[in-house]
């Protein structure tokens, strides 16, 4: 497995990472044994990056990772954890808390649930508008000094926030949605990251399944995608037409749409690390195959012509959720 540097230090991680959220949250029930088998196969195939959050399944995801990592060498896994999102007993989403004392308290529980002595990368899941980013990053920096955290990351932050955070402590990556259907970061955020030497952890590379090549307008929504604008009405029709345009190119490359979409993200730079939200080993295989899919300059031009950024219909989240983001 190819490795890519993270931030400006000597650390490196696998070129793709396994996003574990769907094993515990948002996409309906997952098979526990298959989830663990998927994590094991990812590690066996050279994927070192495992991405989780303390609020995924209200702690379930971290406990699942702990079980999966039993008997594994700690250094073989680069564990990235998001924090700061508040949940209610019924699983509802009730806000954010990135105050320094809350961050440190959450880390204590995360270390216990994961059964580890340190976290490779710790990051607020969203920017809390009520807490200066300097205070949040400063709190995590304290935990770096204490040896509980190796790297600091940010998620869904705009360029100005990234600069302010980086002035407090070096930021190793920004985790943000980036795909053929979500390219807004190319205008300002990605250039800022490259200026500062910060890596990009790209999630949503398949646009929550739209770019899997397997979604159809007849598929009935049974999870949060039922309320996602890109999956609704005429928006869905327009977006699926874009997917079909990609399918023709994928066939020529002896690949499928998902592999083509992942390979496109991989091609955007050595500082870009896609996260693959696989819940099954079969889904993981698409990602592994994408690493070896070589795209020429001509291929990239055709792909981007088939899916112009402005042609994608609908925002990536519903209006209320979009309001929680620091970016478009």
PDB file of C-alpha atoms in Angstrom:
ATOM      1  CA  UNK A   1       0.000   0.000   0.000  1.00  0.00           C
ATOM      2  CA  UNK A   2       1.293   3.429  -0.973  1.00  0.00           C
ATOM      3  CA  UNK A   3       1.891   5.805   1.948  1.00  0.00           C
ATOM      4  CA  UNK A   4       1.445   9.566   2.031  1.00  0.00           C
ATOM      5  CA  UNK A   5       2.926  12.124   4.399  1.00  0.00           C
ATOM      6  CA  UNK A   6       0.701  13.791   6.919  1.00  0.00           C
ATOM      7  CA  UNK A   7       1.421  17.418   7.663  1.00  0.00           C
ATOM      8  CA  UNK A   8       4.977  18.722   7.737  1.00  0.00           C
ATOM      9  CA  UNK A   9       6.599  16.057   9.892  1.00  0.00           C
ATOM     10  CA  UNK A  10       8.015  12.657   9.030  1.00  0.00           C
ATOM     11  CA  UNK A  11       4.831  10.696   9.762  1.00  0.00           C
ATOM     12  CA  UNK A  12       3.112   8.864   6.931  1.00  0.00           C
ATOM     13  CA  UNK A  13      -0.101   6.895   6.631  1.00  0.00           C
ATOM     14  CA  UNK A  14      -1.747   4.710   4.014  1.00  0.00           C
ATOM     15  CA  UNK A  15      -2.900   6.473   0.846  1.00  0.00           C
ATOM     16  CA  UNK A  16      -6.492   5.627   1.713  1.00  0.00           C
ATOM     17  CA  UNK A  17      -8.162   5.316   5.089  1.00  0.00           C
ATOM     18  CA  UNK A  18     -11.076   3.321   6.436  1.00  0.00           C
ATOM     19  CA  UNK A  19     -13.934   5.487   7.677  1.00  0.00           C
ATOM     20  CA  UNK A  20     -15.668   3.474  10.390  1.00  0.00           C
ATOM     21  CA  UNK A  21     -18.728   5.649  11.094  1.00  0.00           C
ATOM     22  CA  UNK A  22     -21.165   3.572   9.052  1.00  0.00           C
ATOM     23  CA  UNK A  23     -20.405   0.529  11.172  1.00  0.00           C
ATOM     24  CA  UNK A  24     -22.205   2.213  14.079  1.00  0.00           C
ATOM     25  CA  UNK A  25     -24.327   5.115  12.862  1.00  0.00           C
ATOM     26  CA  UNK A  26     -26.481   6.811  10.209  1.00  0.00           C
ATOM     27  CA  UNK A  27     -26.604   4.068   7.566  1.00  0.00           C
ATOM     28  CA  UNK A  28     -28.799   1.576   9.408  1.00  0.00           C
ATOM     29  CA  UNK A  29     -27.839  -1.596  11.226  1.00  0.00           C
ATOM     30  CA  UNK A  30     -24.454  -3.089  10.401  1.00  0.00           C
ATOM     31  CA  UNK A  31     -23.285  -6.654  10.901  1.00  0.00           C
ATOM     32  CA  UNK A  32     -20.792  -6.594  13.784  1.00  0.00           C
ATOM     33  CA  UNK A  33     -18.793  -9.602  12.618  1.00  0.00           C
ATOM     34  CA  UNK A  34     -18.568  -8.249   9.077  1.00  0.00           C
ATOM     35  CA  UNK A  35     -17.530  -4.829  10.376  1.00  0.00           C
ATOM     36  CA  UNK A  36     -14.683  -6.343  12.368  1.00  0.00           C
ATOM     37  CA  UNK A  37     -13.696  -8.559   9.439  1.00  0.00           C
ATOM     38  CA  UNK A  38     -13.597  -5.444   7.237  1.00  0.00           C
ATOM     39  CA  UNK A  39     -11.277  -3.675   9.690  1.00  0.00           C
ATOM     40  CA  UNK A  40      -9.035  -6.741   9.826  1.00  0.00           C
ATOM     41  CA  UNK A  41      -8.873  -7.006   6.042  1.00  0.00           C
ATOM     42  CA  UNK A  42      -8.078  -3.309   5.743  1.00  0.00           C
ATOM     43  CA  UNK A  43      -5.125  -3.734   8.094  1.00  0.00           C
ATOM     44  CA  UNK A  44      -3.976  -6.875   6.280  1.00  0.00           C
ATOM     45  CA  UNK A  45      -4.035  -5.014   2.951  1.00  0.00           C
ATOM     46  CA  UNK A  46      -1.881  -2.204   4.329  1.00  0.00           C
ATOM     47  CA  UNK A  47      -4.479   0.390   5.311  1.00  0.00           C
ATOM     48  CA  UNK A  48      -3.217   1.995   8.504  1.00  0.00           C
ATOM     49  CA  UNK A  49      -5.663   4.911   8.860  1.00  0.00           C
ATOM     50  CA  UNK A  50      -8.805   4.123  10.873  1.00  0.00           C
ATOM     51  CA  UNK A  51     -11.158   7.077  11.286  1.00  0.00           C
ATOM     52  CA  UNK A  52     -13.748   7.222  14.070  1.00  0.00           C
ATOM     53  CA  UNK A  53     -15.561   9.643  16.365  1.00  0.00           C
ATOM     54  CA  UNK A  54     -16.484   9.462  20.028  1.00  0.00           C
ATOM     55  CA  UNK A  55     -20.098  10.258  19.098  1.00  0.00           C
ATOM     56  CA  UNK A  56     -20.447   7.604  16.378  1.00  0.00           C
ATOM     57  CA  UNK A  57     -23.065   5.298  17.806  1.00  0.00           C
ATOM     58  CA  UNK A  58     -22.640   7.188  21.109  1.00  0.00           C
ATOM     59  CA  UNK A  59     -19.354   5.405  21.825  1.00  0.00           C
ATOM     60  CA  UNK A  60     -20.217   2.181  19.994  1.00  0.00           C
ATOM     61  CA  UNK A  61     -17.732   2.822  17.193  1.00  0.00           C
ATOM     62  CA  UNK A  62     -14.769   3.257  19.515  1.00  0.00           C
ATOM     63  CA  UNK A  63     -15.686   0.073  21.389  1.00  0.00           C
ATOM     64  CA  UNK A  64     -15.994  -1.758  18.068  1.00  0.00           C
ATOM     65  CA  UNK A  65     -12.518  -0.577  17.080  1.00  0.00           C
ATOM     66  CA  UNK A  66     -11.144  -1.712  20.422  1.00  0.00           C
ATOM     67  CA  UNK A  67     -12.514  -5.196  19.804  1.00  0.00           C
ATOM     68  CA  UNK A  68     -11.180  -5.273  16.248  1.00  0.00           C
ATOM     69  CA  UNK A  69      -7.706  -4.139  17.311  1.00  0.00           C
ATOM     70  CA  UNK A  70      -7.264  -6.718  20.054  1.00  0.00           C
ATOM     71  CA  UNK A  71      -4.161  -8.732  19.254  1.00  0.00           C
ATOM     72  CA  UNK A  72      -2.980  -6.187  16.678  1.00  0.00           C
ATOM     73  CA  UNK A  73       0.227  -4.198  17.054  1.00  0.00           C
ATOM     74  CA  UNK A  74      -0.672  -0.671  18.166  1.00  0.00           C
ATOM     75  CA  UNK A  75       1.768   0.903  15.705  1.00  0.00           C
ATOM     76  CA  UNK A  76       0.007  -0.776  12.769  1.00  0.00           C
ATOM     77  CA  UNK A  77      -3.050   1.449  13.198  1.00  0.00           C
ATOM     78  CA  UNK A  78      -3.201   5.229  12.878  1.00  0.00           C
ATOM     79  CA  UNK A  79      -6.344   6.083  14.836  1.00  0.00           C
ATOM     80  CA  UNK A  80      -8.018   9.415  14.063  1.00  0.00           C
ATOM     81  CA  UNK A  81     -10.797  10.506  16.423  1.00  0.00           C
ATOM     82  CA  UNK A  82     -13.344  13.311  16.092  1.00  0.00           C
ATOM     83  CA  UNK A  83     -14.970  14.879  19.134  1.00  0.00           C
ATOM     84  CA  UNK A  84     -17.179  17.753  20.232  1.00  0.00           C
ATOM     85  CA  UNK A  85     -20.611  16.635  18.995  1.00  0.00           C
ATOM     86  CA  UNK A  86     -23.317  16.204  21.638  1.00  0.00           C
ATOM     87  CA  UNK A  87     -25.877  13.375  21.506  1.00  0.00           C
ATOM     88  CA  UNK A  88     -29.068  12.745  23.429  1.00  0.00           C
ATOM     89  CA  UNK A  89     -30.076   9.372  24.983  1.00  0.00           C
ATOM     90  CA  UNK A  90     -32.259   8.624  21.954  1.00  0.00           C
ATOM     91  CA  UNK A  91     -29.328   9.246  19.594  1.00  0.00           C
ATOM     92  CA  UNK A  92     -30.393  12.733  18.559  1.00  0.00           C
ATOM     93  CA  UNK A  93     -27.958  15.502  17.679  1.00  0.00           C
ATOM     94  CA  UNK A  94     -28.131  18.339  20.186  1.00  0.00           C
ATOM     95  CA  UNK A  95     -25.169  20.605  19.542  1.00  0.00           C
ATOM     96  CA  UNK A  96     -21.434  21.027  19.986  1.00  0.00           C
ATOM     97  CA  UNK A  97     -19.047  21.616  22.857  1.00  0.00           C
ATOM     98  CA  UNK A  98     -15.434  22.403  22.017  1.00  0.00           C
ATOM     99  CA  UNK A  99     -14.573  24.091  25.309  1.00  0.00           C
ATOM    100  CA  UNK A 100     -11.093  23.097  26.555  1.00  0.00           C
ATOM    101  CA  UNK A 101     -12.386  21.215  29.604  1.00  0.00           C
ATOM    102  CA  UNK A 102     -14.905  19.321  27.459  1.00  0.00           C
ATOM    103  CA  UNK A 103     -12.226  18.360  24.932  1.00  0.00           C
ATOM    104  CA  UNK A 104      -9.925  16.996  27.629  1.00  0.00           C
ATOM    105  CA  UNK A 105     -12.768  15.134  29.322  1.00  0.00           C
ATOM    106  CA  UNK A 106     -13.857  13.554  26.043  1.00  0.00           C
ATOM    107  CA  UNK A 107     -10.299  12.428  25.340  1.00  0.00           C
ATOM    108  CA  UNK A 108     -10.141  10.646  28.694  1.00  0.00           C
ATOM    109  CA  UNK A 109     -13.231   8.617  27.806  1.00  0.00           C
ATOM    110  CA  UNK A 110     -11.961   7.921  24.286  1.00  0.00           C
ATOM    111  CA  UNK A 111      -8.671   6.511  25.558  1.00  0.00           C
ATOM    112  CA  UNK A 112     -10.623   4.246  27.906  1.00  0.00           C
ATOM    113  CA  UNK A 113     -13.080   3.025  25.262  1.00  0.00           C
ATOM    114  CA  UNK A 114     -10.343   2.352  22.712  1.00  0.00           C
ATOM    115  CA  UNK A 115      -8.043   0.795  25.297  1.00  0.00           C
ATOM    116  CA  UNK A 116      -5.017   2.759  24.106  1.00  0.00           C
ATOM    117  CA  UNK A 117      -2.465   5.102  25.684  1.00  0.00           C
ATOM    118  CA  UNK A 118      -2.568   7.718  22.942  1.00  0.00           C
ATOM    119  CA  UNK A 119      -4.549   8.866  19.917  1.00  0.00           C
ATOM    120  CA  UNK A 120      -2.680   9.375  16.660  1.00  0.00           C
ATOM    121  CA  UNK A 121      -4.825  12.318  15.550  1.00  0.00           C
ATOM    122  CA  UNK A 122      -7.489  14.196  17.524  1.00  0.00           C
ATOM    123  CA  UNK A 123      -9.806  16.775  16.024  1.00  0.00           C
ATOM    124  CA  UNK A 124     -13.012  18.695  16.693  1.00  0.00           C
ATOM    125  CA  UNK A 125     -15.685  17.332  14.372  1.00  0.00           C
ATOM    126  CA  UNK A 126     -16.997  20.806  13.647  1.00  0.00           C
ATOM    127  CA  UNK A 127     -15.981  24.351  14.510  1.00  0.00           C
ATOM    128  CA  UNK A 128     -17.902  25.452  17.610  1.00  0.00           C
ATOM    129  CA  UNK A 129     -18.967  29.073  16.970  1.00  0.00           C
ATOM    130  CA  UNK A 130     -19.188  29.734  20.707  1.00  0.00           C
ATOM    131  CA  UNK A 131     -15.557  28.791  21.402  1.00  0.00           C
ATOM    132  CA  UNK A 132     -12.538  30.484  19.772  1.00  0.00           C
ATOM    133  CA  UNK A 133     -10.640  27.922  17.722  1.00  0.00           C
ATOM    134  CA  UNK A 134      -7.468  29.017  19.508  1.00  0.00           C
ATOM    135  CA  UNK A 135      -8.876  27.716  22.803  1.00  0.00           C
ATOM    136  CA  UNK A 136      -9.933  24.384  21.335  1.00  0.00           C
ATOM    137  CA  UNK A 137      -6.621  23.769  19.583  1.00  0.00           C
ATOM    138  CA  UNK A 138      -4.740  24.989  22.641  1.00  0.00           C
ATOM    139  CA  UNK A 139      -6.462  22.337  24.745  1.00  0.00           C
ATOM    140  CA  UNK A 140      -5.512  19.585  22.311  1.00  0.00           C
ATOM    141  CA  UNK A 141      -1.963  20.980  22.191  1.00  0.00           C
ATOM    142  CA  UNK A 142      -1.813  20.471  25.966  1.00  0.00           C
ATOM    143  CA  UNK A 143      -2.674  16.815  25.364  1.00  0.00           C
ATOM    144  CA  UNK A 144       0.060  16.586  22.721  1.00  0.00           C
ATOM    145  CA  UNK A 145       2.587  17.836  25.271  1.00  0.00           C
ATOM    146  CA  UNK A 146       1.271  15.312  27.788  1.00  0.00           C
ATOM    147  CA  UNK A 147       1.750  12.461  25.292  1.00  0.00           C
ATOM    148  CA  UNK A 148      -1.914  11.548  24.829  1.00  0.00           C
ATOM    149  CA  UNK A 149      -2.183  12.871  21.252  1.00  0.00           C
ATOM    150  CA  UNK A 150       0.315  12.780  18.367  1.00  0.00           C
ATOM    151  CA  UNK A 151      -1.333  15.034  15.765  1.00  0.00           C
ATOM    152  CA  UNK A 152      -4.013  17.720  15.711  1.00  0.00           C
ATOM    153  CA  UNK A 153      -6.582  17.914  12.941  1.00  0.00           C
ATOM    154  CA  UNK A 154      -9.548  20.069  12.001  1.00  0.00           C
ATOM    155  CA  UNK A 155     -12.795  19.168  10.280  1.00  0.00           C
ATOM    156  CA  UNK A 156     -15.059  21.285   8.071  1.00  0.00           C
ATOM    157  CA  UNK A 157     -13.167  24.516   8.800  1.00  0.00           C
ATOM    158  CA  UNK A 158     -12.740  27.448   6.430  1.00  0.00           C
ATOM    159  CA  UNK A 159      -9.383  28.880   5.351  1.00  0.00           C
ATOM    160  CA  UNK A 160      -9.334  31.642   7.959  1.00  0.00           C
ATOM    161  CA  UNK A 161     -10.045  29.193  10.784  1.00  0.00           C
ATOM    162  CA  UNK A 162      -7.307  26.883   9.531  1.00  0.00           C
ATOM    163  CA  UNK A 163      -4.806  29.745   9.615  1.00  0.00           C
ATOM    164  CA  UNK A 164      -5.798  30.749  13.151  1.00  0.00           C
ATOM    165  CA  UNK A 165      -5.572  27.181  14.410  1.00  0.00           C
ATOM    166  CA  UNK A 166      -2.242  26.543  12.693  1.00  0.00           C
ATOM    167  CA  UNK A 167      -0.788  29.627  14.407  1.00  0.00           C
ATOM    168  CA  UNK A 168      -1.464  27.990  17.794  1.00  0.00           C
ATOM    169  CA  UNK A 169      -0.117  24.526  16.962  1.00  0.00           C
ATOM    170  CA  UNK A 170       0.809  22.818  13.670  1.00  0.00           C
ATOM    171  CA  UNK A 171      -2.287  21.278  12.116  1.00  0.00           C
ATOM    172  CA  UNK A 172      -1.588  17.952  10.404  1.00  0.00           C
ATOM    173  CA  UNK A 173      -4.731  17.689   8.321  1.00  0.00           C
ATOM    174  CA  UNK A 174      -8.076  19.195   7.530  1.00  0.00           C
ATOM    175  CA  UNK A 175     -10.839  16.643   7.133  1.00  0.00           C
ATOM    176  CA  UNK A 176     -13.513  17.867   4.754  1.00  0.00           C
ATOM    177  CA  UNK A 177     -15.824  16.539   2.075  1.00  0.00           C
ATOM    178  CA  UNK A 178     -14.154  16.318  -1.329  1.00  0.00           C
ATOM    179  CA  UNK A 179     -15.348  14.409  -4.357  1.00  0.00           C
ATOM    180  CA  UNK A 180     -16.344  14.872  -7.967  1.00  0.00           C
ATOM    181  CA  UNK A 181     -19.663  16.109  -6.574  1.00  0.00           C
ATOM    182  CA  UNK A 182     -18.133  18.418  -3.917  1.00  0.00           C
ATOM    183  CA  UNK A 183     -15.268  20.547  -5.214  1.00  0.00           C
ATOM    184  CA  UNK A 184     -15.806  23.858  -3.441  1.00  0.00           C
ATOM    185  CA  UNK A 185     -12.578  23.537  -1.456  1.00  0.00           C
ATOM    186  CA  UNK A 186     -10.507  23.959  -4.621  1.00  0.00           C
ATOM    187  CA  UNK A 187     -11.136  27.724  -4.641  1.00  0.00           C
ATOM    188  CA  UNK A 188      -9.573  28.790  -1.337  1.00  0.00           C
ATOM    189  CA  UNK A 189      -9.262  26.000   1.213  1.00  0.00           C
ATOM    190  CA  UNK A 190      -7.023  23.596  -0.722  1.00  0.00           C
ATOM    191  CA  UNK A 191      -4.556  26.351  -1.744  1.00  0.00           C
ATOM    192  CA  UNK A 192      -4.393  27.457   1.902  1.00  0.00           C
ATOM    193  CA  UNK A 193      -3.640  23.922   3.060  1.00  0.00           C
ATOM    194  CA  UNK A 194      -0.821  23.622   0.549  1.00  0.00           C
ATOM    195  CA  UNK A 195       0.612  26.979   1.513  1.00  0.00           C
ATOM    196  CA  UNK A 196       0.749  25.848   5.152  1.00  0.00           C
ATOM    197  CA  UNK A 197       1.853  22.256   4.494  1.00  0.00           C
ATOM    198  CA  UNK A 198      -1.363  20.720   5.823  1.00  0.00           C
ATOM    199  CA  UNK A 199      -2.715  17.464   4.389  1.00  0.00           C
ATOM    200  CA  UNK A 200      -6.301  16.906   3.265  1.00  0.00           C
ATOM    201  CA  UNK A 201      -8.346  14.037   4.662  1.00  0.00           C
ATOM    202  CA  UNK A 202     -11.164  13.699   2.124  1.00  0.00           C
ATOM    203  CA  UNK A 203     -14.432  12.160   3.249  1.00  0.00           C
ATOM    204  CA  UNK A 204     -17.590  11.617   1.217  1.00  0.00           C
ATOM    205  CA  UNK A 205     -15.525  10.637  -1.820  1.00  0.00           C
ATOM    206  CA  UNK A 206     -18.494   8.651  -3.158  1.00  0.00           C
ATOM    207  CA  UNK A 207     -20.971  11.383  -2.188  1.00  0.00           C
ATOM    208  CA  UNK A 208     -22.719   9.066   0.292  1.00  0.00           C
ATOM    209  CA  UNK A 209     -23.240   6.417  -2.349  1.00  0.00           C
ATOM    210  CA  UNK A 210     -24.294   8.542  -5.323  1.00  0.00           C
ATOM    211  CA  UNK A 211     -20.915   7.933  -6.939  1.00  0.00           C
ATOM    212  CA  UNK A 212     -20.940   4.225  -6.136  1.00  0.00           C
ATOM    213  CA  UNK A 213     -22.606   3.550  -9.472  1.00  0.00           C
ATOM    214  CA  UNK A 214     -25.167   1.398  -7.659  1.00  0.00           C
ATOM    215  CA  UNK A 215     -27.731   4.013  -6.626  1.00  0.00           C
ATOM    216  CA  UNK A 216     -31.012   4.265  -8.533  1.00  0.00           C
ATOM    217  CA  UNK A 217     -34.048   6.540  -8.312  1.00  0.00           C
ATOM    218  CA  UNK A 218     -36.156   3.525  -7.345  1.00  0.00           C
ATOM    219  CA  UNK A 219     -34.132   2.871  -4.218  1.00  0.00           C
ATOM    220  CA  UNK A 220     -36.157   3.800  -1.160  1.00  0.00           C
ATOM    221  CA  UNK A 221     -34.314   5.797   1.460  1.00  0.00           C
ATOM    222  CA  UNK A 222     -34.060   4.123   4.837  1.00  0.00           C
ATOM    223  CA  UNK A 223     -31.453   6.369   6.427  1.00  0.00           C
ATOM    224  CA  UNK A 224     -30.402  10.019   6.627  1.00  0.00           C
ATOM    225  CA  UNK A 225     -30.019  10.217   2.850  1.00  0.00           C
ATOM    226  CA  UNK A 226     -33.810  10.417   2.610  1.00  0.00           C
ATOM    227  CA  UNK A 227     -33.426  14.054   3.677  1.00  0.00           C
ATOM    228  CA  UNK A 228     -30.274  14.880   1.712  1.00  0.00           C
ATOM    229  CA  UNK A 229     -30.989  17.355  -1.120  1.00  0.00           C
ATOM    230  CA  UNK A 230     -28.830  15.529  -3.663  1.00  0.00           C
ATOM    231  CA  UNK A 231     -30.957  12.397  -3.252  1.00  0.00           C
ATOM    232  CA  UNK A 232     -34.321  14.111  -3.707  1.00  0.00           C
ATOM    233  CA  UNK A 233     -36.610  14.597  -6.712  1.00  0.00           C
ATOM    234  CA  UNK A 234     -35.180  16.292  -9.779  1.00  0.00           C
ATOM    235  CA  UNK A 235     -31.818  16.714  -8.053  1.00  0.00           C
ATOM    236  CA  UNK A 236     -31.416  12.952  -7.948  1.00  0.00           C
ATOM    237  CA  UNK A 237     -32.346  12.608 -11.624  1.00  0.00           C
ATOM    238  CA  UNK A 238     -29.729  15.174 -12.628  1.00  0.00           C
ATOM    239  CA  UNK A 239     -27.035  13.650 -10.433  1.00  0.00           C
ATOM    240  CA  UNK A 240     -27.653  10.111 -11.641  1.00  0.00           C
ATOM    241  CA  UNK A 241     -27.283  11.360 -15.216  1.00  0.00           C
ATOM    242  CA  UNK A 242     -23.811  12.598 -14.287  1.00  0.00           C
ATOM    243  CA  UNK A 243     -22.995   9.192 -12.835  1.00  0.00           C
ATOM    244  CA  UNK A 244     -23.989   7.526 -16.110  1.00  0.00           C
ATOM    245  CA  UNK A 245     -21.601   9.813 -17.970  1.00  0.00           C
ATOM    246  CA  UNK A 246     -18.848   8.566 -15.665  1.00  0.00           C
ATOM    247  CA  UNK A 247     -19.814   4.957 -16.228  1.00  0.00           C
ATOM    248  CA  UNK A 248     -18.808   5.132 -19.882  1.00  0.00           C
ATOM    249  CA  UNK A 249     -15.330   6.321 -18.901  1.00  0.00           C
ATOM    250  CA  UNK A 250     -15.064   3.686 -16.170  1.00  0.00           C
ATOM    251  CA  UNK A 251     -15.839   0.896 -18.626  1.00  0.00           C
ATOM    252  CA  UNK A 252     -13.043   2.105 -20.901  1.00  0.00           C
ATOM    253  CA  UNK A 253     -10.656   1.995 -17.918  1.00  0.00           C
ATOM    254  CA  UNK A 254     -11.847  -1.523 -17.016  1.00  0.00           C
ATOM    255  CA  UNK A 255     -13.106  -0.184 -13.709  1.00  0.00           C
ATOM    256  CA  UNK A 256     -16.406   0.674 -12.073  1.00  0.00           C
ATOM    257  CA  UNK A 257     -17.759   4.117 -11.194  1.00  0.00           C
ATOM    258  CA  UNK A 258     -16.734   3.893  -7.530  1.00  0.00           C
ATOM    259  CA  UNK A 259     -13.146   3.018  -8.421  1.00  0.00           C
ATOM    260  CA  UNK A 260     -13.011   5.862 -10.919  1.00  0.00           C
ATOM    261  CA  UNK A 261     -14.348   8.364  -8.361  1.00  0.00           C
ATOM    262  CA  UNK A 262     -11.856   7.259  -5.703  1.00  0.00           C
ATOM    263  CA  UNK A 263      -8.958   7.282  -8.172  1.00  0.00           C
ATOM    264  CA  UNK A 264      -9.899  10.844  -9.170  1.00  0.00           C
ATOM    265  CA  UNK A 265      -9.561  11.990  -5.547  1.00  0.00           C
ATOM    266  CA  UNK A 266      -6.262  10.125  -5.192  1.00  0.00           C
ATOM    267  CA  UNK A 267      -4.986  11.898  -8.303  1.00  0.00           C
ATOM    268  CA  UNK A 268      -5.504  15.366  -6.818  1.00  0.00           C
ATOM    269  CA  UNK A 269      -2.187  15.346  -4.971  1.00  0.00           C
ATOM    270  CA  UNK A 270       0.138  13.414  -2.688  1.00  0.00           C
ATOM    271  CA  UNK A 271      -1.261  15.451   0.201  1.00  0.00           C
ATOM    272  CA  UNK A 272      -4.815  14.151  -0.339  1.00  0.00           C
ATOM    273  CA  UNK A 273      -5.895  11.064   1.628  1.00  0.00           C
ATOM    274  CA  UNK A 274      -9.368   9.704   0.792  1.00  0.00           C
ATOM    275  CA  UNK A 275     -11.489   8.034   3.456  1.00  0.00           C
ATOM    276  CA  UNK A 276     -13.555   5.066   2.337  1.00  0.00           C
ATOM    277  CA  UNK A 277     -16.676   4.386   4.377  1.00  0.00           C
ATOM    278  CA  UNK A 278     -16.782   0.626   3.845  1.00  0.00           C
ATOM    279  CA  UNK A 279     -18.941  -1.544   6.091  1.00  0.00           C
ATOM    280  CA  UNK A 280     -18.276  -4.730   4.138  1.00  0.00           C
ATOM    281  CA  UNK A 281     -15.190  -6.376   2.703  1.00  0.00           C
ATOM    282  CA  UNK A 282     -16.729  -6.234  -0.768  1.00  0.00           C
ATOM    283  CA  UNK A 283     -16.970  -2.428  -0.513  1.00  0.00           C
ATOM    284  CA  UNK A 284     -13.393  -2.255   0.688  1.00  0.00           C
ATOM    285  CA  UNK A 285     -12.192  -4.093  -2.408  1.00  0.00           C
ATOM    286  CA  UNK A 286     -13.349  -1.250  -4.674  1.00  0.00           C
ATOM    287  CA  UNK A 287     -11.169   1.157  -2.733  1.00  0.00           C
ATOM    288  CA  UNK A 288      -8.154  -1.127  -2.806  1.00  0.00           C
ATOM    289  CA  UNK A 289      -8.481  -1.541  -6.567  1.00  0.00           C
ATOM    290  CA  UNK A 290      -8.761   2.231  -7.020  1.00  0.00           C
ATOM    291  CA  UNK A 291      -5.273   2.728  -5.578  1.00  0.00           C
ATOM    292  CA  UNK A 292      -3.830   0.929  -8.599  1.00  0.00           C
ATOM    293  CA  UNK A 293      -6.024   2.695 -11.167  1.00  0.00           C
ATOM    294  CA  UNK A 294      -3.840   5.130 -13.089  1.00  0.00           C
ATOM    295  CA  UNK A 295      -5.523   8.173 -14.616  1.00  0.00           C
ATOM    296  CA  UNK A 296      -3.782  10.157 -17.347  1.00  0.00           C
ATOM    297  CA  UNK A 297      -4.136  13.891 -17.830  1.00  0.00           C
ATOM    298  CA  UNK A 298      -6.567  13.133 -20.639  1.00  0.00           C
ATOM    299  CA  UNK A 299      -8.572  10.834 -18.367  1.00  0.00           C
ATOM    300  CA  UNK A 300      -8.852  13.540 -15.725  1.00  0.00           C
ATOM    301  CA  UNK A 301      -9.975  16.101 -18.279  1.00  0.00           C
ATOM    302  CA  UNK A 302     -12.683  13.760 -19.559  1.00  0.00           C
ATOM    303  CA  UNK A 303     -13.868  12.930 -16.048  1.00  0.00           C
ATOM    304  CA  UNK A 304     -14.131  16.574 -15.047  1.00  0.00           C
ATOM    305  CA  UNK A 305     -15.867  17.436 -18.308  1.00  0.00           C
ATOM    306  CA  UNK A 306     -18.395  14.668 -17.655  1.00  0.00           C
ATOM    307  CA  UNK A 307     -19.101  16.050 -14.179  1.00  0.00           C
ATOM    308  CA  UNK A 308     -18.733  19.847 -14.224  1.00  0.00           C
ATOM    309  CA  UNK A 309     -18.655  21.156 -10.657  1.00  0.00           C
ATOM    310  CA  UNK A 310     -21.568  23.493 -11.320  1.00  0.00           C
ATOM    311  CA  UNK A 311     -23.745  20.687 -12.742  1.00  0.00           C
ATOM    312  CA  UNK A 312     -24.205  18.844  -9.444  1.00  0.00           C
ATOM    313  CA  UNK A 313     -27.734  19.429  -8.131  1.00  0.00           C
ATOM    314  CA  UNK A 314     -28.434  20.100  -4.450  1.00  0.00           C
ATOM    315  CA  UNK A 315     -26.321  20.902  -1.413  1.00  0.00           C
ATOM    316  CA  UNK A 316     -24.413  18.131   0.318  1.00  0.00           C
ATOM    317  CA  UNK A 317     -26.405  18.469   3.551  1.00  0.00           C
ATOM    318  CA  UNK A 318     -29.884  19.702   4.433  1.00  0.00           C
ATOM    319  CA  UNK A 319     -30.157  23.403   5.308  1.00  0.00           C
ATOM    320  CA  UNK A 320     -29.976  22.928   9.088  1.00  0.00           C
ATOM    321  CA  UNK A 321     -26.834  20.815   8.837  1.00  0.00           C
ATOM    322  CA  UNK A 322     -25.247  23.175   6.329  1.00  0.00           C
ATOM    323  CA  UNK A 323     -25.578  25.872   8.968  1.00  0.00           C
ATOM    324  CA  UNK A 324     -23.213  23.897  11.215  1.00  0.00           C
ATOM    325  CA  UNK A 325     -20.428  23.960   8.651  1.00  0.00           C
ATOM    326  CA  UNK A 326     -17.738  26.574   8.367  1.00  0.00           C
ATOM    327  CA  UNK A 327     -17.695  26.107   4.601  1.00  0.00           C
ATOM    328  CA  UNK A 328     -20.109  25.575   1.702  1.00  0.00           C
TER     329      UNK A 328
END
